[in-house]
GROMACS .gro file of C-alpha atoms in nm:
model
   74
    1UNK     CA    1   1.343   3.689   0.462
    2UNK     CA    2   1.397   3.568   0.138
    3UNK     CA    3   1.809   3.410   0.238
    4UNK     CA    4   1.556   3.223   0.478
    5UNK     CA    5   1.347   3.112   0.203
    6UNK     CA    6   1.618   2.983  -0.001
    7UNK     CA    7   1.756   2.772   0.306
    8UNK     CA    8   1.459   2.638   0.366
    9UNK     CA    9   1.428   2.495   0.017
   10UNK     CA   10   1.746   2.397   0.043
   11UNK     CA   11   1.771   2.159   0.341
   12UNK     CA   12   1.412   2.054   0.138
   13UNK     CA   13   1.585   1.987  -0.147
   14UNK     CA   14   1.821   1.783   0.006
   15UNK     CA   15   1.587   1.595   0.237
   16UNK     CA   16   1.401   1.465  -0.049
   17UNK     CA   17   1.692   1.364  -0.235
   18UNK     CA   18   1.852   1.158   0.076
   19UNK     CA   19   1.536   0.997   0.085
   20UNK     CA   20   1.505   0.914  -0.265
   21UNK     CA   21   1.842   0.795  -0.315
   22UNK     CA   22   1.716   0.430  -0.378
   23UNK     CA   23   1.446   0.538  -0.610
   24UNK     CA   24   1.620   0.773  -0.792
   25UNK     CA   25   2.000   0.627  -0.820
   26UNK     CA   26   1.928   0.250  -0.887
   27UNK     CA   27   1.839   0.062  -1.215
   28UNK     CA   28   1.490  -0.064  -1.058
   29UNK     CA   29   1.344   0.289  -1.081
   30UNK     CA   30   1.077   0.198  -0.814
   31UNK     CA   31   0.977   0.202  -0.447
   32UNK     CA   32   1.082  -0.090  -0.248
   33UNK     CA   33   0.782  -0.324  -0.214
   34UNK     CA   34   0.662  -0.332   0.194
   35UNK     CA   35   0.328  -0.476   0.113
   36UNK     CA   36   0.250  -0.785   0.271
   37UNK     CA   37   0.208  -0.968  -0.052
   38UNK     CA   38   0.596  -0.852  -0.113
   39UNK     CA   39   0.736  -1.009   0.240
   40UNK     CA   40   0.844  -1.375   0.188
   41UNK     CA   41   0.844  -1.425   0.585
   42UNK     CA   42   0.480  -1.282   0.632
   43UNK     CA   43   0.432  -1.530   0.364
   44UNK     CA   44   0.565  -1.841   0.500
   45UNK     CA   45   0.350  -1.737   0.840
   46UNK     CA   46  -0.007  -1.755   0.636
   47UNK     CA   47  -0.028  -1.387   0.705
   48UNK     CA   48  -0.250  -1.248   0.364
   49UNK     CA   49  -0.369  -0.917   0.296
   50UNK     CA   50  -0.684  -0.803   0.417
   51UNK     CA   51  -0.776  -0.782   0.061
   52UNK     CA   52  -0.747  -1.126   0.001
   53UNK     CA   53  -0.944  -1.204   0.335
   54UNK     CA   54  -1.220  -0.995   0.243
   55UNK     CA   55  -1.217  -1.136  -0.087
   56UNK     CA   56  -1.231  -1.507   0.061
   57UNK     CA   57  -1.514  -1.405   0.326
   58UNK     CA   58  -1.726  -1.275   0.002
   59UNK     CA   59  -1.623  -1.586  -0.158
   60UNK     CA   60  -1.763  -1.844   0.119
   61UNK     CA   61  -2.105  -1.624   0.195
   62UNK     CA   62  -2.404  -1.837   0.163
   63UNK     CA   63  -2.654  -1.721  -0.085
   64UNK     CA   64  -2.877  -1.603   0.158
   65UNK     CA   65  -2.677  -1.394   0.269
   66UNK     CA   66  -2.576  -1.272  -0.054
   67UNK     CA   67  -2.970  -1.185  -0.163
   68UNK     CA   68  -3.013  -1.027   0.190
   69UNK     CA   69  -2.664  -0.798   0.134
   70UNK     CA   70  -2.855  -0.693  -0.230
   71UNK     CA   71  -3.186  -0.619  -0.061
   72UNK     CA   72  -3.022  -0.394   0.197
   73UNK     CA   73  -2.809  -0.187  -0.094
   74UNK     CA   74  -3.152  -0.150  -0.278
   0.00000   0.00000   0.00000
């Protein structure tokens, strides 16, 4: 039971290091950015972040709308 236990940690072990090999073994010290913000083609397409788009449909409410969204929160 317990040689089982220390293989499975093993092959654990080494799983997480394979994986991290470009986090841990590079001078960048960081995960590769795969946000769409970080993607230079999804860029160039005028594909945003739903962030941004919710950000922008806040942004261009009308002010009705705006008092109405307050008056349903209180």
């Amino acid at each position: 039971m317990l040689r089982l236990l220390l293989i499975t940690l093993a092959v654990v072990a080494i799983c997480v290091l394979l994986m991290g090999i470009r986090v841990f073994f590079t001078k960048r010290w960081g995960f590769p950015n795969s946000h769409v913000e970080g993607q230079p083609k999804l860029e160039e397409q005028g594909i945003t972040c739903h962030r941004h788009q919710h950000k922008d449909a806040v942004r261009h409410q009308s002010l009705f709308d705006l008092i109405e969204r307050e008056e349903r929160i209180q």
